[in-house]
Short mmCIF file of C-alpha atoms and ligand atoms in Angstrom, two decimals:
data_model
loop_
_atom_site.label_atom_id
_atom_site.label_comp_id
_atom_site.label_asym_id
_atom_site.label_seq_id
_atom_site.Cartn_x
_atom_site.Cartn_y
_atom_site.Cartn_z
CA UNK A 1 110.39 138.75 105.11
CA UNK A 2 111.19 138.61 108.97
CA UNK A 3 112.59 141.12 111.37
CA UNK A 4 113.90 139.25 113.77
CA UNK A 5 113.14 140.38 117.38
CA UNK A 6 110.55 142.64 116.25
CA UNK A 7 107.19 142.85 118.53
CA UNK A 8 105.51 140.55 115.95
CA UNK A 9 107.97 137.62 116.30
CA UNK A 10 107.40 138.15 120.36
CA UNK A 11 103.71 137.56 119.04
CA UNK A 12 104.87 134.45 117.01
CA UNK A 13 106.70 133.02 119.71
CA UNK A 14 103.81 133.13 122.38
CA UNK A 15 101.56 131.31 119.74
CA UNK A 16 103.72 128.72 119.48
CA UNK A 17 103.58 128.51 123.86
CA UNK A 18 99.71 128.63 123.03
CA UNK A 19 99.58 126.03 120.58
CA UNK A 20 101.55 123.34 122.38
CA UNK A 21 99.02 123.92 125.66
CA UNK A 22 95.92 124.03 123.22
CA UNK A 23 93.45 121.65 123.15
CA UNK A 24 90.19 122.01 120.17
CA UNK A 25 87.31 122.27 122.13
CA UNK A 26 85.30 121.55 119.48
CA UNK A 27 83.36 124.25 119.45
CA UNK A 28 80.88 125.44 116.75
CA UNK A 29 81.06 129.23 115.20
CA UNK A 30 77.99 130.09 117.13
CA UNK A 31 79.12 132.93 119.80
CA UNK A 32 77.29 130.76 122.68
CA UNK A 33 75.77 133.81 124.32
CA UNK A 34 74.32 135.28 121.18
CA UNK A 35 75.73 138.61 121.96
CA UNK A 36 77.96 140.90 120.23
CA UNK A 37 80.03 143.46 121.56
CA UNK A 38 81.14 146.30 119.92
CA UNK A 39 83.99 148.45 121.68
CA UNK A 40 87.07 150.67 121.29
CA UNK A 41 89.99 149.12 120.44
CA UNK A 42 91.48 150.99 123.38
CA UNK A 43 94.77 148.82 124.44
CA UNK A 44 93.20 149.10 128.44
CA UNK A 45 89.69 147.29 127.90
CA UNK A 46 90.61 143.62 128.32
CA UNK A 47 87.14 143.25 127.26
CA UNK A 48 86.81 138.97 128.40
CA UNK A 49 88.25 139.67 131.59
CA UNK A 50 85.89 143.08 132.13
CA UNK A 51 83.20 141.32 131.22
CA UNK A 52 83.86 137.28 132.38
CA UNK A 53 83.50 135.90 129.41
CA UNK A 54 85.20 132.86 127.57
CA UNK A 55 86.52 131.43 124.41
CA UNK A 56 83.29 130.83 122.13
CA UNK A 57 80.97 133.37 123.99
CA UNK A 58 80.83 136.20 121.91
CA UNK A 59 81.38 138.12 118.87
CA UNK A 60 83.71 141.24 119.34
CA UNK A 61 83.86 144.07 117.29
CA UNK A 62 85.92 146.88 117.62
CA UNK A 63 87.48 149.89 116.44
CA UNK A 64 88.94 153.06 117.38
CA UNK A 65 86.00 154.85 119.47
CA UNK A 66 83.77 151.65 119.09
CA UNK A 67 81.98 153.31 116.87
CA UNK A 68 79.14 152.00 114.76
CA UNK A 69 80.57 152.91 111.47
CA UNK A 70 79.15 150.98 108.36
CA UNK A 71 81.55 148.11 108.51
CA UNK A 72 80.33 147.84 111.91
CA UNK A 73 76.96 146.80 110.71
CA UNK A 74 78.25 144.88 108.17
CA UNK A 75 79.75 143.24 111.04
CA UNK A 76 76.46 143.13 113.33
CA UNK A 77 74.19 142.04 110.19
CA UNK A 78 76.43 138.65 109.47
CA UNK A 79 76.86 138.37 113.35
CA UNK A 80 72.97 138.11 113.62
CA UNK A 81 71.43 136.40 110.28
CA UNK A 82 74.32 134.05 109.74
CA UNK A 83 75.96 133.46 113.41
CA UNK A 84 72.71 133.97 115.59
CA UNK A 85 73.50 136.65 117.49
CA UNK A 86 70.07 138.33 119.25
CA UNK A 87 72.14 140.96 121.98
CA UNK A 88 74.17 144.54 121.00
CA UNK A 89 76.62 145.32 123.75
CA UNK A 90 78.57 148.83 123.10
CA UNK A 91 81.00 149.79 125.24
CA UNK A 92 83.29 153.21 124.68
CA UNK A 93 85.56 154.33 127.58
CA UNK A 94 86.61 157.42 129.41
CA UNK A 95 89.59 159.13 128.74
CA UNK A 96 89.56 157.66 124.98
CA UNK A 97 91.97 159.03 122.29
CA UNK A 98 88.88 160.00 119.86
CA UNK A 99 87.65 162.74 122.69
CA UNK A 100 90.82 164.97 121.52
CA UNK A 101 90.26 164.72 118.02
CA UNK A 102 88.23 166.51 115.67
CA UNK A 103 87.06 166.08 112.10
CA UNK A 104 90.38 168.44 111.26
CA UNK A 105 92.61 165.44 111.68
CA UNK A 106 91.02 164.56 108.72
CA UNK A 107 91.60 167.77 106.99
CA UNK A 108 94.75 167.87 107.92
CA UNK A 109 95.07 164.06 106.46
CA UNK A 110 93.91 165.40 102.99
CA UNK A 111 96.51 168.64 102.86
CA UNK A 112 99.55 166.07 103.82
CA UNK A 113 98.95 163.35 101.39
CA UNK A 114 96.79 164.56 98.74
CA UNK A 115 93.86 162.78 99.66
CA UNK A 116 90.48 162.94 101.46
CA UNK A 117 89.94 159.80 103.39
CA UNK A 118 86.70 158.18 102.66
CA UNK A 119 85.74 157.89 106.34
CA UNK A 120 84.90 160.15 108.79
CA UNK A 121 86.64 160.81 112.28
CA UNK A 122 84.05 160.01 114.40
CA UNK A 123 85.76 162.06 116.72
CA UNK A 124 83.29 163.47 119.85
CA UNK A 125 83.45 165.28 122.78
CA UNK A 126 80.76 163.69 124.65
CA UNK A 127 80.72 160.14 125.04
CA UNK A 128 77.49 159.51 126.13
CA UNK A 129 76.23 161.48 124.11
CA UNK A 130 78.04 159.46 121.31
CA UNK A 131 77.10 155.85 123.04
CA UNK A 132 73.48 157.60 122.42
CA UNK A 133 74.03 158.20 118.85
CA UNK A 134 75.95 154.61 118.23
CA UNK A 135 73.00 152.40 120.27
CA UNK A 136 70.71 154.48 117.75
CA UNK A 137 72.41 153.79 114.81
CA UNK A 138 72.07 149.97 115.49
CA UNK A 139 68.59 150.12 116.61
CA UNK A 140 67.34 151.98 113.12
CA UNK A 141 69.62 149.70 111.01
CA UNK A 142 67.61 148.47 108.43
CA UNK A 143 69.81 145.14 108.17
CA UNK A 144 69.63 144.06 111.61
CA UNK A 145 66.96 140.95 112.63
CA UNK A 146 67.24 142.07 116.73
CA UNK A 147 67.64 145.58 117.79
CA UNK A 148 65.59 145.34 120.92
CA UNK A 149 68.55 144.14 123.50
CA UNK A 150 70.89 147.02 122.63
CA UNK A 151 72.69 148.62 125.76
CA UNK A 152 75.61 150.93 125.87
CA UNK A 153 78.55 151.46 128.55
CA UNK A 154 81.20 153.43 129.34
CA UNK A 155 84.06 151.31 130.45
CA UNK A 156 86.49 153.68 133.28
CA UNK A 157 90.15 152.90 132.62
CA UNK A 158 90.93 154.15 136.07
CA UNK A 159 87.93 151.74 137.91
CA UNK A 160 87.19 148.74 135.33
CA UNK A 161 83.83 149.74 136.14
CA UNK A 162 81.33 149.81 133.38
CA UNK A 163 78.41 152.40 133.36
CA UNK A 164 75.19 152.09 131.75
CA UNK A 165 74.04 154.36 129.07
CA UNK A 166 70.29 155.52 129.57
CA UNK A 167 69.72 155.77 125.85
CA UNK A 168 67.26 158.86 125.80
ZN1 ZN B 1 88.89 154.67 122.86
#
């Protein structure tokens, strides 16, 4: 099925500029850093340019809030045992769309279609306070082979400048 002119054939089309200009570099699966980053999915965190990193560096990981949900770990677990990644980078953001939600959204969720979502929110109203709680949740993960090098940012929208996260 195709809908012409929609913002997925735009997407499409741009692959097919990408393609012609692409060369394999041949790389393997290995992020070459051995980090993984795990950040909101916010449309404003370019999060290779923030950070200066290239194709083949890293693992990325993200969702709305950047939380470290289950899946995330899921995500973490097969980055580390099976990719090789040793370093946790999680980066939230000010001003992010999860700071004027609450768990009622999901409430409200259940009463319109019938249904209580599995998930939780993960809505929060203090993000360092929830960069606390997510470098926490991957440094007591049972799963994980390195939770020593876990740091956490906060990524300003209106600066590009990332903060640091004392975790206590
Ligand atoms: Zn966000």
């Amino acid at each position: 099925m195709s809908h012409r002119g929609s913002v997925t054939d735009r997407l499409v089309d741009a692959n097919e500029r990408y393609a012609a200009a692409f060369a394999d570099p041949g790389m393997d699966a290995r992020p070459v850093l051995r980090v993984a980053v795990v950040a909101c999915m916010d449309a404003r965190l370019d999060l290779h340019d923030a950070l200066g990193l290239e194709l083949g560096d890293c693992h990325t990981i993200r969702n709305a809030g950047g939380v470290v949900t289950d899946d995330v770990i899921r995500s973490l677990t097969i980055s580390q045992r099976a990719l090789g990644t040793r370093s946790v980078v999680l980066i939230h953001h000010t001003n992010c769309g999860l700071e004027s939600l609450t768990e009622e959204f999901r409430h409200d969720l259940e009463m319109e279609v019938g249904q209580r979502p599995a998930w939780a929110v993960e809505a929060f109203r203090d993000v360092e306070q929830d960069v606390r709680q997510s470098m926490q949740r991957v440094r007591t993960s049972p799963f994980l082979l390195h939770a020593d090098d876990v740091r956490g940012f906060v990524f300003d929208v209106k600066t590009g400048l990332l903060r640091e996260i004392d975790p206590t």
